[in-house]
mmCIF file of C-alpha atoms and ligand atoms in Angstrom:
data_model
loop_
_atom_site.group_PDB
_atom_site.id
_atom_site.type_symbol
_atom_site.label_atom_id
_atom_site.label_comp_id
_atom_site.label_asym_id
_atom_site.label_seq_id
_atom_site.Cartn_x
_atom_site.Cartn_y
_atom_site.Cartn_z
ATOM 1 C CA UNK A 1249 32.695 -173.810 -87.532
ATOM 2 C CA UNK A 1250 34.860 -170.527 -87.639
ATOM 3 C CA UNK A 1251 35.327 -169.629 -84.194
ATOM 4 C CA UNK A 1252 34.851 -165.953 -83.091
ATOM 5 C CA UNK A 1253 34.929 -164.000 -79.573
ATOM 6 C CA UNK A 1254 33.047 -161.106 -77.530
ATOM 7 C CA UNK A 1255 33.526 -160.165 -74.588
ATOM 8 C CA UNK A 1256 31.958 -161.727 -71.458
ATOM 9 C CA UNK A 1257 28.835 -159.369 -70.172
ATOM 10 C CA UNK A 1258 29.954 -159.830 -66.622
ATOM 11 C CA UNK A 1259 30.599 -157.863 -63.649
ATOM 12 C CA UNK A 1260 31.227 -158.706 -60.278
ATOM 13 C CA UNK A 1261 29.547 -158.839 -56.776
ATOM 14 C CA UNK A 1262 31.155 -157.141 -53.873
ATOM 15 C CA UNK A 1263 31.877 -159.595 -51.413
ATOM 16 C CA UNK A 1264 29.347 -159.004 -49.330
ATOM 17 C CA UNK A 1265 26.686 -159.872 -52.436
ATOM 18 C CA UNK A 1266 28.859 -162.690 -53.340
ATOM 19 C CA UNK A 1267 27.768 -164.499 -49.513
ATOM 20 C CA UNK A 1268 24.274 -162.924 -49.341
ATOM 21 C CA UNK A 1269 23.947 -164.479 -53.058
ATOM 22 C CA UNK A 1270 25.238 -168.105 -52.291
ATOM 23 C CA UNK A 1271 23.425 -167.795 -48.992
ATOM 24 C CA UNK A 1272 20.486 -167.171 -50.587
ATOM 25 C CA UNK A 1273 20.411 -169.731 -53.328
ATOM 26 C CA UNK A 1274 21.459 -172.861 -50.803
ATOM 27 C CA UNK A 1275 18.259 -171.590 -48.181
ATOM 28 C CA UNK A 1276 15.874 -171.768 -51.268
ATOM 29 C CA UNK A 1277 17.725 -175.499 -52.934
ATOM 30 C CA UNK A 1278 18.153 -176.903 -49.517
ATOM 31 C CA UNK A 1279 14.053 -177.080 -49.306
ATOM 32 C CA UNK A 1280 14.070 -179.306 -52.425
ATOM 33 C CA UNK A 1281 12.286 -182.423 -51.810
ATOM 34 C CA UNK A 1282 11.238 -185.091 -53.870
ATOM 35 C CA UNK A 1283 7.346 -185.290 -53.966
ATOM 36 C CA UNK A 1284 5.741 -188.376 -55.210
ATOM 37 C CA UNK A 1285 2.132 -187.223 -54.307
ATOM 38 C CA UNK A 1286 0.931 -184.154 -56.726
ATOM 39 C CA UNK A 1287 -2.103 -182.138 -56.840
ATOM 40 C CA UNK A 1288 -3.865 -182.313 -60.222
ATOM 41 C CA UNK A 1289 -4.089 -178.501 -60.393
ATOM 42 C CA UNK A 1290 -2.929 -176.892 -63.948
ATOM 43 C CA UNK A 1291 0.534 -174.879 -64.192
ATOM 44 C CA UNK A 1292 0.906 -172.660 -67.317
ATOM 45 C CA UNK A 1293 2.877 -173.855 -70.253
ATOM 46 C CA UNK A 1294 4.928 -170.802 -69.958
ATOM 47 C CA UNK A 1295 6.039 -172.245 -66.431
ATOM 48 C CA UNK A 1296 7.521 -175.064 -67.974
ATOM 49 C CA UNK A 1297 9.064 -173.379 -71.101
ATOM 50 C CA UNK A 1298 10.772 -171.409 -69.083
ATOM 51 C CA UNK A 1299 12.372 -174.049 -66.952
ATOM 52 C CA UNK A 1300 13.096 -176.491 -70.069
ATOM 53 C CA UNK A 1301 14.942 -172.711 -71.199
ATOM 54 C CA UNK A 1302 16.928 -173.295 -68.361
ATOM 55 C CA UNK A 1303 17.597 -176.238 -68.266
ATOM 56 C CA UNK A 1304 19.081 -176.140 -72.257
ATOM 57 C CA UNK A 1305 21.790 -173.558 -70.829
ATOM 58 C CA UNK A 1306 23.717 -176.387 -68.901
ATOM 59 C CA UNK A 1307 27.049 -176.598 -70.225
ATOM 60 C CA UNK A 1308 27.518 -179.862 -72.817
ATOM 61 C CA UNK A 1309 30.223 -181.438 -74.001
ATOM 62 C CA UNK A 1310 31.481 -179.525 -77.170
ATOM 63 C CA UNK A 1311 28.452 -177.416 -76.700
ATOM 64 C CA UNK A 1312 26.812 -179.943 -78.998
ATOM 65 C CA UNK A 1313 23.543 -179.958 -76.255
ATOM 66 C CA UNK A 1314 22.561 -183.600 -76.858
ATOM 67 C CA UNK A 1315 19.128 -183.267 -75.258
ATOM 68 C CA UNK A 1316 15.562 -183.290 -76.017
ATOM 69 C CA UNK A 1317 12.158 -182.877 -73.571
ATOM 70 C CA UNK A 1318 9.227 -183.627 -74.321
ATOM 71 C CA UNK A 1319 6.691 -181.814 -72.112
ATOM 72 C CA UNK A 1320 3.129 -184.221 -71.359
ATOM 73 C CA UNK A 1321 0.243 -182.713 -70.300
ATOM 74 C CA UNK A 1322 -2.187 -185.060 -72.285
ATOM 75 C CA UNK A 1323 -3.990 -186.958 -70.005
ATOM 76 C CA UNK A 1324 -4.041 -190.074 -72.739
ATOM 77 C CA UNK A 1325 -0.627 -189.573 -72.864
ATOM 78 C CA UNK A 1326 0.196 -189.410 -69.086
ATOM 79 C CA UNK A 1327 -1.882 -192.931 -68.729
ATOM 80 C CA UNK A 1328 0.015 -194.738 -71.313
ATOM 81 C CA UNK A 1329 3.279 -193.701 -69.487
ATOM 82 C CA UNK A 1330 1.801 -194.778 -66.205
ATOM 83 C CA UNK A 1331 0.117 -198.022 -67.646
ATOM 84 C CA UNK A 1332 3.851 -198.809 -69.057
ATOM 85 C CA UNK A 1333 6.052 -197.583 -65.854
ATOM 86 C CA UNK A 1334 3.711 -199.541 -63.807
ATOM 87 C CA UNK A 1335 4.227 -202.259 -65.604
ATOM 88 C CA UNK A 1336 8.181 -202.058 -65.521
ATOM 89 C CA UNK A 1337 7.835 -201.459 -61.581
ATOM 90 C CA UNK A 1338 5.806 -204.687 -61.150
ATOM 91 C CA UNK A 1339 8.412 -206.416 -62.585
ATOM 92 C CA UNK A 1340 11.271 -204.611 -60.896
ATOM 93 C CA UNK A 1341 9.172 -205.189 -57.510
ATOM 94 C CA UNK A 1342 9.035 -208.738 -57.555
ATOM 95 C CA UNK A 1343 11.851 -210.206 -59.543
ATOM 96 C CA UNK A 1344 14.492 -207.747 -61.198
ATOM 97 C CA UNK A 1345 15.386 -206.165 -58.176
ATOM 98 C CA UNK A 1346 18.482 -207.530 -56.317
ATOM 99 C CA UNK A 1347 17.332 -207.674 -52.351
ATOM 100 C CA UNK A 1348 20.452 -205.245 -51.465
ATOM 101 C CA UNK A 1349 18.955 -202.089 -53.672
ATOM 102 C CA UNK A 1350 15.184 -202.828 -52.554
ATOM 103 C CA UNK A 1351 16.673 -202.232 -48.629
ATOM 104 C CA UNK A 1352 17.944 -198.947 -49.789
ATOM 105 C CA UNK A 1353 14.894 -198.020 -51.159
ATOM 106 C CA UNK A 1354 12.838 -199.099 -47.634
ATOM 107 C CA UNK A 1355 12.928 -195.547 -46.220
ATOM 108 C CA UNK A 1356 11.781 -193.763 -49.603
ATOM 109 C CA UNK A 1357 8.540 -196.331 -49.035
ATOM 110 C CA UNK A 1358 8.300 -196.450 -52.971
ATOM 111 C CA UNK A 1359 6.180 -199.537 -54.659
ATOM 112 C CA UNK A 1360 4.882 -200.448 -58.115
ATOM 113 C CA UNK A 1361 1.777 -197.855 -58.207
ATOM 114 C CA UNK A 1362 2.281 -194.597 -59.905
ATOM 115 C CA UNK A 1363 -0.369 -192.658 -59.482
ATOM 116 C CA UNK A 1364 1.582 -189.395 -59.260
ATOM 117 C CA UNK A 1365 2.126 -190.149 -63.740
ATOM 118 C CA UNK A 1366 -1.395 -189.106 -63.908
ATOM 119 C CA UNK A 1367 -1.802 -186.585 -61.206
ATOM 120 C CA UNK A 1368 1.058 -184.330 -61.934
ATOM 121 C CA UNK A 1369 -0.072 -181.861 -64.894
ATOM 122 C CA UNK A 1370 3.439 -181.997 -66.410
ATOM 123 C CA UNK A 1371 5.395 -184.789 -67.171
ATOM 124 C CA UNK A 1372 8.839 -184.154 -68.547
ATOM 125 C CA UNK A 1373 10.895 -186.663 -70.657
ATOM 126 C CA UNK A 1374 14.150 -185.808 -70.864
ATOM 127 C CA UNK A 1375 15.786 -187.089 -73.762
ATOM 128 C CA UNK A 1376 19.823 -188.332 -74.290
ATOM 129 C CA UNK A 1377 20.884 -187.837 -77.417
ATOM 130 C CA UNK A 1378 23.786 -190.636 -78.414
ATOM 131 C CA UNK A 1379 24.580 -188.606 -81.729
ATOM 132 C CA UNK A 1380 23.101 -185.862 -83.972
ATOM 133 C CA UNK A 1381 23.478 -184.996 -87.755
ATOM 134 C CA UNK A 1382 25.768 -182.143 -89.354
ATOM 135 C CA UNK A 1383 23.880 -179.907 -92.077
ATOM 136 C CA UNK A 1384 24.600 -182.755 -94.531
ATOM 137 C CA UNK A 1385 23.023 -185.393 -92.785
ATOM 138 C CA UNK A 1386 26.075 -187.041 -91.602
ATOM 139 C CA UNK A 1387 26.081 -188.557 -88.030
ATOM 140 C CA UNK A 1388 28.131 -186.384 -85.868
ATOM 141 C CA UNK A 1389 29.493 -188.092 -82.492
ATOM 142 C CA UNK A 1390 28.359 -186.227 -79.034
ATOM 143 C CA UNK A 1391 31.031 -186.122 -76.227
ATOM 144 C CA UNK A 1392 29.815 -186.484 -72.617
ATOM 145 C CA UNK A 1393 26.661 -186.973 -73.232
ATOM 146 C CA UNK A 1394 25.342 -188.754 -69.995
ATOM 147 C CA UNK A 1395 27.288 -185.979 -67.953
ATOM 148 C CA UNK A 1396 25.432 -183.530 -70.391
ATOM 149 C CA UNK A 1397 22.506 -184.577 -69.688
ATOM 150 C CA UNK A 1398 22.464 -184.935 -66.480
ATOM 151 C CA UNK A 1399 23.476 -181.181 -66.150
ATOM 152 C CA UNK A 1400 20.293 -180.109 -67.895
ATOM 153 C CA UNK A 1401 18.330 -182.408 -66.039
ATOM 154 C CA UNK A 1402 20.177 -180.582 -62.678
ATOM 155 C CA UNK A 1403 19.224 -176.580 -64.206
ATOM 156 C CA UNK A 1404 15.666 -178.568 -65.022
ATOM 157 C CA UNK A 1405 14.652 -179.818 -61.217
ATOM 158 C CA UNK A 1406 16.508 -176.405 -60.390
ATOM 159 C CA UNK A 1407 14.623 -174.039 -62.012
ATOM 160 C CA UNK A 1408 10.995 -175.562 -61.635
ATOM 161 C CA UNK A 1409 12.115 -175.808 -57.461
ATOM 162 C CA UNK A 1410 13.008 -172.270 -57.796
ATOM 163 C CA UNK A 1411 9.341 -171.321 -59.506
ATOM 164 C CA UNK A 1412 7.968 -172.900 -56.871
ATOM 165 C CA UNK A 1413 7.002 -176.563 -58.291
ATOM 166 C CA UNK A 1414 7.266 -179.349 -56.537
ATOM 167 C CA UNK A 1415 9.739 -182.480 -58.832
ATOM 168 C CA UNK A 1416 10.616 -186.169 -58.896
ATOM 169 C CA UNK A 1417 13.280 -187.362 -60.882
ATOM 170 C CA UNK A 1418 11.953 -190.507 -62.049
ATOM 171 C CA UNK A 1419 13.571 -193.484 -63.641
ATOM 172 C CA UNK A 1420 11.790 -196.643 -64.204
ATOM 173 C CA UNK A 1421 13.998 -199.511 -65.555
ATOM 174 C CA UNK A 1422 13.860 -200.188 -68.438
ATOM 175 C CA UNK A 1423 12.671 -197.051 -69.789
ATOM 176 C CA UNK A 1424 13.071 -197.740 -73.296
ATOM 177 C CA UNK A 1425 9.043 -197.516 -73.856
ATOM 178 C CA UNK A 1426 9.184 -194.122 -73.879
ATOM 179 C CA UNK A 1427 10.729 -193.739 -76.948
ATOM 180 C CA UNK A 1428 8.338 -195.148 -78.777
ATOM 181 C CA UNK A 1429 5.697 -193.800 -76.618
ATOM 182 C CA UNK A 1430 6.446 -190.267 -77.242
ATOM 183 C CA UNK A 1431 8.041 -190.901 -80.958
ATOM 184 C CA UNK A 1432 11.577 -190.224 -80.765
ATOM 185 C CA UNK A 1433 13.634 -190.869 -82.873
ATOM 186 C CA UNK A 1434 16.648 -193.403 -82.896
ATOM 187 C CA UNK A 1435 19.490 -191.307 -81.566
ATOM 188 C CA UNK A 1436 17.855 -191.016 -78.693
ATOM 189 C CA UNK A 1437 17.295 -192.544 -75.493
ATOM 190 C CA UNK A 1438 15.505 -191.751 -72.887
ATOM 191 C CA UNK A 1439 16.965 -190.755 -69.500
ATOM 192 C CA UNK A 1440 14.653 -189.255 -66.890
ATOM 193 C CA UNK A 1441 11.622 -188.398 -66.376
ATOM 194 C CA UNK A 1442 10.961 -185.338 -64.313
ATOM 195 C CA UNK A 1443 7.361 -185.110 -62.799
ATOM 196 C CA UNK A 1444 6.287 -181.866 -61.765
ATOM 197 C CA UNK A 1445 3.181 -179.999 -60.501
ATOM 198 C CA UNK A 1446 1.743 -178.289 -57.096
ATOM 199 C CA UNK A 1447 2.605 -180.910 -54.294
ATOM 200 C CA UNK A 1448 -0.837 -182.797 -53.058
ATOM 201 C CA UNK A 1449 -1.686 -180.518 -49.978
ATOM 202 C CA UNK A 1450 -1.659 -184.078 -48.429
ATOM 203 C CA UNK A 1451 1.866 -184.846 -49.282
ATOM 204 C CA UNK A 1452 4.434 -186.359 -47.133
ATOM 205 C CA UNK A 1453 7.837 -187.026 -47.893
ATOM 206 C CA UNK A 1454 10.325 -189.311 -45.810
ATOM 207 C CA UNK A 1455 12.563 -188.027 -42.833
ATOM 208 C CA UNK A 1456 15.610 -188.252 -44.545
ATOM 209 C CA UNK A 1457 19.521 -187.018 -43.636
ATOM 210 C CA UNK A 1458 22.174 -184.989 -46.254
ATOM 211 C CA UNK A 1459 25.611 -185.456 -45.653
ATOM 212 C CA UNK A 1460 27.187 -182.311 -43.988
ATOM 213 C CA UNK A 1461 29.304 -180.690 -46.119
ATOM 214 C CA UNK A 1462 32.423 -182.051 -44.222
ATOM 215 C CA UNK A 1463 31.658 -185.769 -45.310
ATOM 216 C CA UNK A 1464 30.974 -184.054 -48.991
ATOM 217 C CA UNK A 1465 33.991 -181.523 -49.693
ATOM 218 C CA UNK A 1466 37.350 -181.504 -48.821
ATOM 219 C CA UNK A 1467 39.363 -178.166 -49.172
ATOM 220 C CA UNK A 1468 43.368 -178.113 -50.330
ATOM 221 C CA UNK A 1469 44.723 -174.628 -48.972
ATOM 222 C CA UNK A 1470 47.872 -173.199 -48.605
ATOM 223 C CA UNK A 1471 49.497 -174.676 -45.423
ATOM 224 C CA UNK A 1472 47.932 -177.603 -45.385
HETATM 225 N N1 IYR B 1463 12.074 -197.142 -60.035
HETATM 226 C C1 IYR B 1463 11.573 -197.673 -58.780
HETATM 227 C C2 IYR B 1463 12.626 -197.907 -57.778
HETATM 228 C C3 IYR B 1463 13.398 -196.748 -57.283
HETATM 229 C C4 IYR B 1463 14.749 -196.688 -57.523
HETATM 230 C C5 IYR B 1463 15.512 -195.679 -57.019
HETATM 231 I I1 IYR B 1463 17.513 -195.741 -57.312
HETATM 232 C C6 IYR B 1463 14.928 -194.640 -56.263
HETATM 233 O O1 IYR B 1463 15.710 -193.599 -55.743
HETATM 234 C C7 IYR B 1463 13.581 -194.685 -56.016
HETATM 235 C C8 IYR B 1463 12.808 -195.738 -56.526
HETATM 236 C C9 IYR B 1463 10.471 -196.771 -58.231
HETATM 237 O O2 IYR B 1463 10.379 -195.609 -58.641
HETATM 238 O O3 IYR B 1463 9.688 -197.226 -57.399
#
């Protein structure tokens, strides 16, 4: 593709909006929990446009945006997922599992029921895509597509927290299912899905701990 230029529509913060900014944004993500018990009440399509929007203006290897969501709000639909998933966590449960990663999952209190795939009103599958097609139909290779991905999937849970949803990035395993489930086609594979909806006003989520950010970052500066 010929490559042209304009120039970036940008202009900067003071300082002082630069902090009240960043301060602002990390007191509204810090609140982000994930919520495994959902209220069935509706949320406009709109809602969820908007974040899926959002979510498609992560950066992407080679800006080739190898991702796809499908958006469930069928209830028929939302069954067969659960019906599936459940069926995949059954099996994880009680043999597929190694002990050492069921003991890390002891505090989330997680188990093989899923009722929260037919109580949320949205159910988002978020789609990988291992290659595309040029104009001609030739396959075209994607670059960094699980990093990709997971950068949408990061605007995604970002933007719906920010509305004022409540998410859960969900992953049974194997997910392949949903694929066929929701009719994809062969270039793709699935890769989350991302449950969303008004938390159940009965709702509890486990006392859990985030690393301060001086086990997570380490700054290089001059005179070090
Ligand atoms: N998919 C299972 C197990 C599970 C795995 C991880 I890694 C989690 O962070 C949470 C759960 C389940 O959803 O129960």
């Amino acid at each position: 593709m010929e490559k042209s230029f304009v120039p970036l529509a940008y202009r900067a913060p003071s300082e002082e909006a630069l902090l009240e900014r960043a301060r602002g944004f990390y007191r509204q993500i810090r609140t982000r929990r994930s919520v495994r018990q959902f209220s069935h009440r509706p949320v406009p399509r709109e809602v969820i446009e908007l974040a899926i929007q959002s979510a498609a203006r992560a950066p992407s290897g080679a800006n080739q945006q190898p991702w796809h969501f499908v958006a469930v709000s069928d209830p028929a639909t939302k069954r067969a997922i659960r019906l599936r998933a459940e069926a995949v966590e059954r099996e994880f449960y009680a043999r597929r599992a190694p002990k050492a990663w069921k003991s890390a999952l002891k505090p989330l209190g997680t188990g093989p029921a899923k009722p929260f795939l037919e109580e949320a009103p949205w159910l988002i599958a978020v789609f990988a895509q291992t290659y595309g097609f040029d104009t001609e139909g030739r396959r075209v290779k994607h670059y960094f597509v699980t990093e990709s991905v997971g950068l949408a999937t990061g605007f995604l849970i970002a933007a719906l927290h920010f509305a004022g949803l409540a998410t859960l990035t969900y992953t049974p395993s194997p997910m392949g299912f949903l694929r066929d489930l929701l009719g994809r086609p062969e270039n793709e594979r699935p890769f989350m899905l991302v449950v969303t909806g008004y938390p159940s006003p009965e709702a509890k989520v486990p006392v859990i701990g985030k690393k301060p950010l001086e086990a997570v970052a380490t700054f290089v500066e001059p005179g070090d």
